[in-house]
Coordinates of C-alpha atoms in Angstrom, one line a residue:
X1 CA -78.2 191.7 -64.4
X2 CA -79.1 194.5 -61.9
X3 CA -82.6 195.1 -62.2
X4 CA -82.8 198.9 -61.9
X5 CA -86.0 202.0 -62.1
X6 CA -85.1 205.7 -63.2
X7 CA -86.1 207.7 -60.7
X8 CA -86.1 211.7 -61.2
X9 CA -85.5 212.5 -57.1
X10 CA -87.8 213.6 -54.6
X11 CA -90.5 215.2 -57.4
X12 CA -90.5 212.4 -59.0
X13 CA -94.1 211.1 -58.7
X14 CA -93.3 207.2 -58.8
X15 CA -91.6 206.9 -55.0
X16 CA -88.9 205.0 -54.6
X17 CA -91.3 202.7 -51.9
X18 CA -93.0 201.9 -55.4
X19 CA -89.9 200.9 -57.3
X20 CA -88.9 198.7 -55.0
X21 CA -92.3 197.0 -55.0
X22 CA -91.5 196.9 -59.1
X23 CA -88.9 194.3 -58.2
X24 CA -86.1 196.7 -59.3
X25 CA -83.0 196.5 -56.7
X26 CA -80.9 199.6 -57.9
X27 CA -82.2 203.0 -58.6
X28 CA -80.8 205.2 -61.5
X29 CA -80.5 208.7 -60.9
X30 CA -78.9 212.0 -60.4
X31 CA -78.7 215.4 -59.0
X32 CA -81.5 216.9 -60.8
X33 CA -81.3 220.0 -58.5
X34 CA -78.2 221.1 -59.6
X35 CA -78.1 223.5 -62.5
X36 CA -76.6 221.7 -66.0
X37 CA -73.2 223.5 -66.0
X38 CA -72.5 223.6 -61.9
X39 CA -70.5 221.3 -60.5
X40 CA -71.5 218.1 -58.2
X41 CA -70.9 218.3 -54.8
X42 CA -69.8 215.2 -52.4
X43 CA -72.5 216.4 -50.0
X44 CA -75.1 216.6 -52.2
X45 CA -73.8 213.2 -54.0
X46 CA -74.2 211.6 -50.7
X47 CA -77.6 212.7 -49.5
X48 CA -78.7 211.6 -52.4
X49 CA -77.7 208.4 -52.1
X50 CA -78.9 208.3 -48.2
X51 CA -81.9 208.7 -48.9
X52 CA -82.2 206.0 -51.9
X53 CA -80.6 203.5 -49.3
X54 CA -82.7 204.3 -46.5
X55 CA -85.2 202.7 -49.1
X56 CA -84.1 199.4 -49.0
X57 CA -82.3 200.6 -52.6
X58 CA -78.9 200.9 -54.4
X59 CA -77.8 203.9 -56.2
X60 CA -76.7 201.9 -58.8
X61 CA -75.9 204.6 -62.0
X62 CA -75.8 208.1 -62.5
X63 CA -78.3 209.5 -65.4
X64 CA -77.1 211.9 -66.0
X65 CA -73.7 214.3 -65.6
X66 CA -74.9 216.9 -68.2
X67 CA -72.3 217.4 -70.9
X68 CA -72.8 220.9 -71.6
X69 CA -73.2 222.4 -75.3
X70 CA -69.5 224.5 -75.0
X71 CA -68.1 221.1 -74.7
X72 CA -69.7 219.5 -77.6
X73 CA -69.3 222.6 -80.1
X74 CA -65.6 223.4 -78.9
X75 CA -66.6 226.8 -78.0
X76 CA -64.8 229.6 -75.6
X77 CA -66.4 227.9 -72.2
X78 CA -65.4 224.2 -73.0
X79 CA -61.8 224.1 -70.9
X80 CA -64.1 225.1 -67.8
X81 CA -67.2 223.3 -68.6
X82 CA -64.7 219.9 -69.1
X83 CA -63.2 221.2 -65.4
X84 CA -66.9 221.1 -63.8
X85 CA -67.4 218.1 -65.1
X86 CA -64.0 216.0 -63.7
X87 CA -65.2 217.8 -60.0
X88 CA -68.4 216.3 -60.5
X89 CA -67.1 212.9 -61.0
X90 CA -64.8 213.3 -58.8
X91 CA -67.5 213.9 -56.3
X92 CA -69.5 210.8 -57.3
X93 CA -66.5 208.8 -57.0
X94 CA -66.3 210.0 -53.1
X95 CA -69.9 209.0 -53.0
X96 CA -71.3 207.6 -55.1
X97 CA -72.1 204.8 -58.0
X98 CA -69.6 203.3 -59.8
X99 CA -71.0 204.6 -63.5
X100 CA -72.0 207.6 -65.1
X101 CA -74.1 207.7 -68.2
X102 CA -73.9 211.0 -70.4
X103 CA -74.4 211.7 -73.5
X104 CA -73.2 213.8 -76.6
X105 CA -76.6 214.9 -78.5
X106 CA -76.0 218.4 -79.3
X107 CA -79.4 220.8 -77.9
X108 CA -81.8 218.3 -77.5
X109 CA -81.0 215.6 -75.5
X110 CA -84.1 213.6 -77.5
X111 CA -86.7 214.2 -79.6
X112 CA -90.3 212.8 -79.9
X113 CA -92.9 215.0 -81.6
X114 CA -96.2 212.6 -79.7
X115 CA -95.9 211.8 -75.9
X116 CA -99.7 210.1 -75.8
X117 CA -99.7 208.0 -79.0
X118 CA -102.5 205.7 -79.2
X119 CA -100.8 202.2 -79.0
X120 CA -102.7 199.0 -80.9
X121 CA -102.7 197.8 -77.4
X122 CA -104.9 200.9 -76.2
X123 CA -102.2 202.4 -73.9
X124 CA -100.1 205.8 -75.0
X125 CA -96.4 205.8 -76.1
X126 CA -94.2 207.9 -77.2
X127 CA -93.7 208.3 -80.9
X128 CA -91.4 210.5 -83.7
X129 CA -93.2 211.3 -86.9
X130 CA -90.9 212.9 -89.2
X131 CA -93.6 215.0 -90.8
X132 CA -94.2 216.9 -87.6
X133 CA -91.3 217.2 -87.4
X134 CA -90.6 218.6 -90.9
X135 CA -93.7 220.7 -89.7
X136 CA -92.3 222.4 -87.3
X137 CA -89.4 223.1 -88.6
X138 CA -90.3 224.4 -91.8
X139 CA -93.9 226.2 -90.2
X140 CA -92.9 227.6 -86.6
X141 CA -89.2 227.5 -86.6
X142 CA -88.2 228.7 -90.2
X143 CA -84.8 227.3 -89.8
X144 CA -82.8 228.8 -92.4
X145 CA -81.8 226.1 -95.3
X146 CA -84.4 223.5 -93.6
X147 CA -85.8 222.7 -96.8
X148 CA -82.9 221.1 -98.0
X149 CA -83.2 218.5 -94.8
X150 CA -86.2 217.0 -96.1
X151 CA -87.5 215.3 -99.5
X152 CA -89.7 217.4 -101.4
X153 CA -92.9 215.3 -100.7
X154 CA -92.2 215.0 -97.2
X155 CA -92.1 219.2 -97.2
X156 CA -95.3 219.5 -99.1
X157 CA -96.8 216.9 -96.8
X158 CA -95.6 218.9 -93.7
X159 CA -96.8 222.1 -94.4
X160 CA -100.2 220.6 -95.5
X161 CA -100.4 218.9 -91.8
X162 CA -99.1 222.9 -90.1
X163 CA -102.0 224.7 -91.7
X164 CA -104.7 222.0 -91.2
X165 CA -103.6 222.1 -87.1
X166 CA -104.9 225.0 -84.9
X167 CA -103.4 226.4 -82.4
X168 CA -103.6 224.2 -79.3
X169 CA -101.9 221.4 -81.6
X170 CA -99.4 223.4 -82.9
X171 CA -98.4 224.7 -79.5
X172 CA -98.4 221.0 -78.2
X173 CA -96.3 220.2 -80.7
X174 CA -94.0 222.9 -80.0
X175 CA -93.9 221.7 -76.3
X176 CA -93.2 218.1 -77.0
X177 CA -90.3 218.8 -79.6
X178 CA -88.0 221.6 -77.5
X179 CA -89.3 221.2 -73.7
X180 CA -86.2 219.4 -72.4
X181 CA -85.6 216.1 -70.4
X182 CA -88.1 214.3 -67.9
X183 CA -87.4 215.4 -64.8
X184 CA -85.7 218.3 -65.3
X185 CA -87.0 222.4 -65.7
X186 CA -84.7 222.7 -68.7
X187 CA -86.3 223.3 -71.8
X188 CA -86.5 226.1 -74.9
X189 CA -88.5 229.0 -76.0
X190 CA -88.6 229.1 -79.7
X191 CA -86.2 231.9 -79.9
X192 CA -84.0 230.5 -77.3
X193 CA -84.1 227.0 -79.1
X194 CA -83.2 228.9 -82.6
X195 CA -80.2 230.3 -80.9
X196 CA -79.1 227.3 -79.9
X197 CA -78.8 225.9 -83.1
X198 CA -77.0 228.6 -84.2
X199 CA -74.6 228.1 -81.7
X200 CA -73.3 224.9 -84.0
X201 CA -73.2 226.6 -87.2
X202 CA -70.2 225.3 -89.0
X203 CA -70.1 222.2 -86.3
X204 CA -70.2 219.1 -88.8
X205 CA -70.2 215.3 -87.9
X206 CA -66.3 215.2 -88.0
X207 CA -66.3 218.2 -85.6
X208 CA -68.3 217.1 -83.3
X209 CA -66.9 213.4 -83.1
X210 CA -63.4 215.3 -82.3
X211 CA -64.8 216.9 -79.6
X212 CA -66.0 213.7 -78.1
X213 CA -63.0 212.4 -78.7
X214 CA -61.0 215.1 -77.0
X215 CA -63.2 215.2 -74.1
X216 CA -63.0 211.2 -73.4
X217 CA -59.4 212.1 -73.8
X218 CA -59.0 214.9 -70.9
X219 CA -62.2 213.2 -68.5
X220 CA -61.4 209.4 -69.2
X221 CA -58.0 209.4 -66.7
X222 CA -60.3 211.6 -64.4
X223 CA -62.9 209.0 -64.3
X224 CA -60.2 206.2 -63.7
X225 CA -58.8 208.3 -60.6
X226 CA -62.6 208.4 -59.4
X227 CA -62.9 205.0 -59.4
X228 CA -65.9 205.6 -62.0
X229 CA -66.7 204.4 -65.8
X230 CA -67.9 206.1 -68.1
X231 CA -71.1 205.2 -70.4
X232 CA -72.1 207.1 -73.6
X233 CA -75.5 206.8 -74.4
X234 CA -76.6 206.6 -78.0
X235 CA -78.7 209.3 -79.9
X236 CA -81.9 209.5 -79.6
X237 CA -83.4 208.9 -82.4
X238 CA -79.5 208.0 -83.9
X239 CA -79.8 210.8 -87.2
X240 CA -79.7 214.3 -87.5
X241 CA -82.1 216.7 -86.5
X242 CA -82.6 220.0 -87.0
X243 CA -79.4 220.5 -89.1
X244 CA -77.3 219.3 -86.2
X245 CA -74.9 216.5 -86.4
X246 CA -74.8 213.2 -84.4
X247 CA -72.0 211.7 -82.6
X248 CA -73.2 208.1 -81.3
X249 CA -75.5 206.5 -83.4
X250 CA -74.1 203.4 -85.5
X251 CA -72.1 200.4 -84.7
X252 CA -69.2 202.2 -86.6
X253 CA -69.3 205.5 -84.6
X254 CA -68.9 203.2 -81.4
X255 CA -66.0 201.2 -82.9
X256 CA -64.3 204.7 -83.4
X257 CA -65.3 206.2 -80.2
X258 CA -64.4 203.5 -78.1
X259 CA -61.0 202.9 -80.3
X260 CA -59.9 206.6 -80.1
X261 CA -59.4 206.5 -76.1
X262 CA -59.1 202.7 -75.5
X263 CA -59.4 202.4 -71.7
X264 CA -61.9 200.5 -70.2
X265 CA -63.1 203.6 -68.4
X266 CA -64.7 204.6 -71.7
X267 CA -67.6 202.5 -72.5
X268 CA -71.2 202.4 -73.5
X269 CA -74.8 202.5 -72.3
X270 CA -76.3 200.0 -74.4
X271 CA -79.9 201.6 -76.0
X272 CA -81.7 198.9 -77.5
X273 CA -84.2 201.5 -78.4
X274 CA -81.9 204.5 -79.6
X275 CA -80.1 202.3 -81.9
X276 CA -83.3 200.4 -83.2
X277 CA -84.7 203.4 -84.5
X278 CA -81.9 202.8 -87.2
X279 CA -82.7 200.6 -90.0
X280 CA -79.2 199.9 -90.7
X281 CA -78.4 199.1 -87.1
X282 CA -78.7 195.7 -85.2
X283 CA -78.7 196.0 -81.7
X284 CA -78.6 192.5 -80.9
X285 CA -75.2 192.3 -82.9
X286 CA -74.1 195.6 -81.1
X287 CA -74.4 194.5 -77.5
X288 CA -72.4 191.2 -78.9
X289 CA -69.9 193.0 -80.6
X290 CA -69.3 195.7 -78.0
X291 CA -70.1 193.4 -74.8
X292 CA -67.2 193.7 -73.3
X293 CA -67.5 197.7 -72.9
X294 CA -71.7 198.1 -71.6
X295 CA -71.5 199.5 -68.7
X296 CA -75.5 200.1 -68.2
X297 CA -78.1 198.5 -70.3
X298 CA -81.5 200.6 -71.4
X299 CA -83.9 197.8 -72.6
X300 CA -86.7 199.1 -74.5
X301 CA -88.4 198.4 -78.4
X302 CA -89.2 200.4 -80.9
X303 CA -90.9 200.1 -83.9
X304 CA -89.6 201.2 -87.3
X305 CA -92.5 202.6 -89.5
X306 CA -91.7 202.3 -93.6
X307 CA -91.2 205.7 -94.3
X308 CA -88.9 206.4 -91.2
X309 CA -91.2 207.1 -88.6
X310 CA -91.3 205.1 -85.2
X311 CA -92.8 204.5 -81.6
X312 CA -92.2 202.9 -78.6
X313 CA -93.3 199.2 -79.2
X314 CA -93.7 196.7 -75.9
X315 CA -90.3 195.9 -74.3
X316 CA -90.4 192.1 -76.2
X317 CA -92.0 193.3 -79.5
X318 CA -90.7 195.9 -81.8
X319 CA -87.6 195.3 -84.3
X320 CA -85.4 194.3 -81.6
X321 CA -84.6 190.8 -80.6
X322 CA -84.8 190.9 -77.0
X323 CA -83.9 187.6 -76.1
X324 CA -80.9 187.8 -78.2
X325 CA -79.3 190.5 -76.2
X326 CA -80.7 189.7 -73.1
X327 CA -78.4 186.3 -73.7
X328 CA -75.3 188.7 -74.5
X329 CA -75.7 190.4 -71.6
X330 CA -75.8 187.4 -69.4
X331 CA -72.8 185.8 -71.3
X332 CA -71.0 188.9 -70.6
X333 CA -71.5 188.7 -67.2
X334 CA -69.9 185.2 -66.8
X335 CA -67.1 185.9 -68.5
X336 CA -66.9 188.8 -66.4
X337 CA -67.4 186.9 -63.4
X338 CA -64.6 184.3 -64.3
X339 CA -62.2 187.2 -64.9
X340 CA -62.8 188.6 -61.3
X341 CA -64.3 191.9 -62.5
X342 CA -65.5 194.4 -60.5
X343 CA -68.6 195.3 -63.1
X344 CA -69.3 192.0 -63.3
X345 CA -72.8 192.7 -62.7
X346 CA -74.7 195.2 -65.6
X347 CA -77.2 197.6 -64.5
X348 CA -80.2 197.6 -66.8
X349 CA -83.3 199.3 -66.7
X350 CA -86.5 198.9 -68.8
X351 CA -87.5 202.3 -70.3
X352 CA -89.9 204.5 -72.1
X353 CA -93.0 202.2 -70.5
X354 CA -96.2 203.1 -72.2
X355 CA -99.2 204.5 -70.1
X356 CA -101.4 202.0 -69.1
X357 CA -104.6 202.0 -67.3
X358 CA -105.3 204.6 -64.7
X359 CA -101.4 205.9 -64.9
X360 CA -102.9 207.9 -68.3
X361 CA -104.6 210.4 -65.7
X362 CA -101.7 210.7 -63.0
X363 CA -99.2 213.3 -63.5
X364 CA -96.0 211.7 -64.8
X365 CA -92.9 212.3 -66.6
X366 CA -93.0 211.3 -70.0
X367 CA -92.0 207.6 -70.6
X368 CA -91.6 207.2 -66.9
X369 CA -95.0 205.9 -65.8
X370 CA -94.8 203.3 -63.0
X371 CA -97.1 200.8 -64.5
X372 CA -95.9 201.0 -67.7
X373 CA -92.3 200.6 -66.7
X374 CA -93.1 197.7 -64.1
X375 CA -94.6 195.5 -67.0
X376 CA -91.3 196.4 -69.4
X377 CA -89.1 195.3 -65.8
X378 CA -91.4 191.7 -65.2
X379 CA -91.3 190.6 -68.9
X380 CA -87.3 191.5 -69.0
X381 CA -86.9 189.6 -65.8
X382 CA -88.9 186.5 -66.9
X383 CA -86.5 186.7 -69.8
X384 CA -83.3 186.5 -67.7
X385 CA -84.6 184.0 -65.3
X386 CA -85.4 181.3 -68.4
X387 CA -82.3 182.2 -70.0
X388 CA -80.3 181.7 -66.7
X389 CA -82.5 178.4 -66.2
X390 CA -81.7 176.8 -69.8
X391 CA -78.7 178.4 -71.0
X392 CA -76.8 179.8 -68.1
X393 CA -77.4 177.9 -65.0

């Protein structure tokens, strides 16, 4: 495997000097300058990529193209929103890596409602509590027919936990559920956020998974002529939110997604920690049964609470087996290797590192602390050396 480090450009607080000193090889990255919406350009594609080589580093995946919201509701803009998007990978095929990771999440491209939750360990993680959640929802937003999203309990429970919070932790809240990406300036005001939604009123599941489907259809053959491949990245967390529908978040909705336009430019980023935070989903037996069609490999745990509720768990605890897919991936490889493939090689990252020591007073972007991240990187690549040692020498 490719051991890779997100980095968010030249803002991004954790230098690429530093990730190289992690032991990562390729960088992950994009052009976070550019406005979600306005097409790449080869110039800008190839600075970028200057600079992370001048490092000593590959620029091994783009994360991410944006996939705007007229393309995932089908609305008026979408035929020229899909049109930006081909230029843009037509522009990272003249310059740059050979995969793209997007994703479909309608809004929010993920949710967590606590970005400093005490871990047992001492350091902070990330967590999602579904009754801050329902809190905010229900309290602040006043989402029209929300109720009917939740169990009655959970309601009570949530509106009990909005009135005994003042204002500073409803506002940090607030922040934490609708302030956008890591890395980028894009985020919502309430109002803003609210219209939003309302933008996929009458959008359903089915609907939505068409529209995937017809934009893999129209950007797919694009992507081949680029020389690119495409990898969809799960949901995160993989159910609905907010009333909106998901696209990518079960074995089954891969099997269709990846049947519906069956070229091997269309494939996945494999999310251990997306797909984990599904009870019914095994992500071990996903990167097996879908091996063939990873493109890029997120390796990070979660763990699953009883009530539905989860955090970001160490990269080798949580409810994933991490060995187990660490072993796919390396399988995959060989028989990649023995079939003469270019991508014989899988980028993977570790992600969503927890703060640790004095990285917990450092300004960083959420999940992306260095230390954090390095430790999630060493354990994964003292994983793949034994593996390689025993199993696949």
């Amino acid at each position: 495997m490719l051991p890779c480090f997100r980095w968010f450009g030249p803002s991004d607080p954790v230098s690429l000097e530093r990730i190289r000193q992690a032991g990562a090889t390729g960088v992950v990255s994009a052009l976070h300058d550019v406005p979600a919406g306005q097409a790449w350009t080869v110039e800008g594609v190839a600075e970028l990529r200057r600079r992370i080589e001048a490092a000593g580093l590959t620029w091994a995946v783009v994360e991410s193209v944006p996939v705007p919201d007229a393309i995932k509701s089908g609305g008026p803009d979408r035929a020229a929103a899909i049109d930006t998007f081909k230029r843009s990978l037509s522009a990272v095929g003249h310059a740059g890596p050979r995969v793209v990771c997007y994703n479909f999440m309608p809004v929010l491209d993920w949710t967590r409602t606590d970005l400093r939750w005490r871990h047992p360990s001492g350091g902070l993680a990330l967590r999602f509590d579904w009754t801050d959640l329902a809190a905010y929802d229900l309290c602040a937003l006043q989402r029209r027919d929300a109720d009917a999203d939740y169990p009655a309990d959970l309601a009570v429970r949530a509106r009990e936990r909005w009135g005994a919070m003042d204002e500073a932790a409803r506002g940090r809240l607030e922040r934490t559920v609708i302030e956008g990406l890591p890395g980028s300036d894009a985020g919502y005001g309430r109002a803003e956020f609210a219209r939003a939604l309302a933008a996929y009123d009458g959008v359903g599941a089915a609907e939505l998974q068409a529209n995937l489907a017809d934009f893999l259809a129209e950007v797919a053959p694009a992507a081949a002529d680029a020389g690119v491949r495409l990898a969809l990245h799960p949901d995160d967390p993989p159910f609905p939110l907010f009333g909106l529908p998901r696209a990518a978040s079960t074995a089954a909705d891969y099997a269709r997604i990846l049947g519906a336009v069956d070229r091997p430019e269309n494939g996945m980023t494999l999310c251990t920690g997306s797909l984990g935070a599904r009870r019914d989903n095994d992500p071990a037996a996903i990167a097996e049964r879908f091996a063939d069609r990873i493109q890029f490999a997120h390796l990070r745990n979660v763990t699953l609470e009883p009530d539905g509720c989860f955090y970001e768990d160490e990269h080798l605890a949580g409810g994933t087996d991490m060995v187990a897919v660490v072993d796919s991936l390396l399988r995959e490889e060989r028989r990649r290797a023995e079939a003469g493939r270019a991508d014989a090689e899988i980028p993977m990252r570790p992600d969503h590192g927890h703060l640790l020591a004095d990285d917990a007073d450092k300004p960083t972007n959420p999940g992306y602390s260095y230390i954090g991240r390095l430790k999630g990187l060493a354990e994964l690549r003292g994983v793949e050396t034994a593996l390689r040692q025993r199993l696949h020498p």
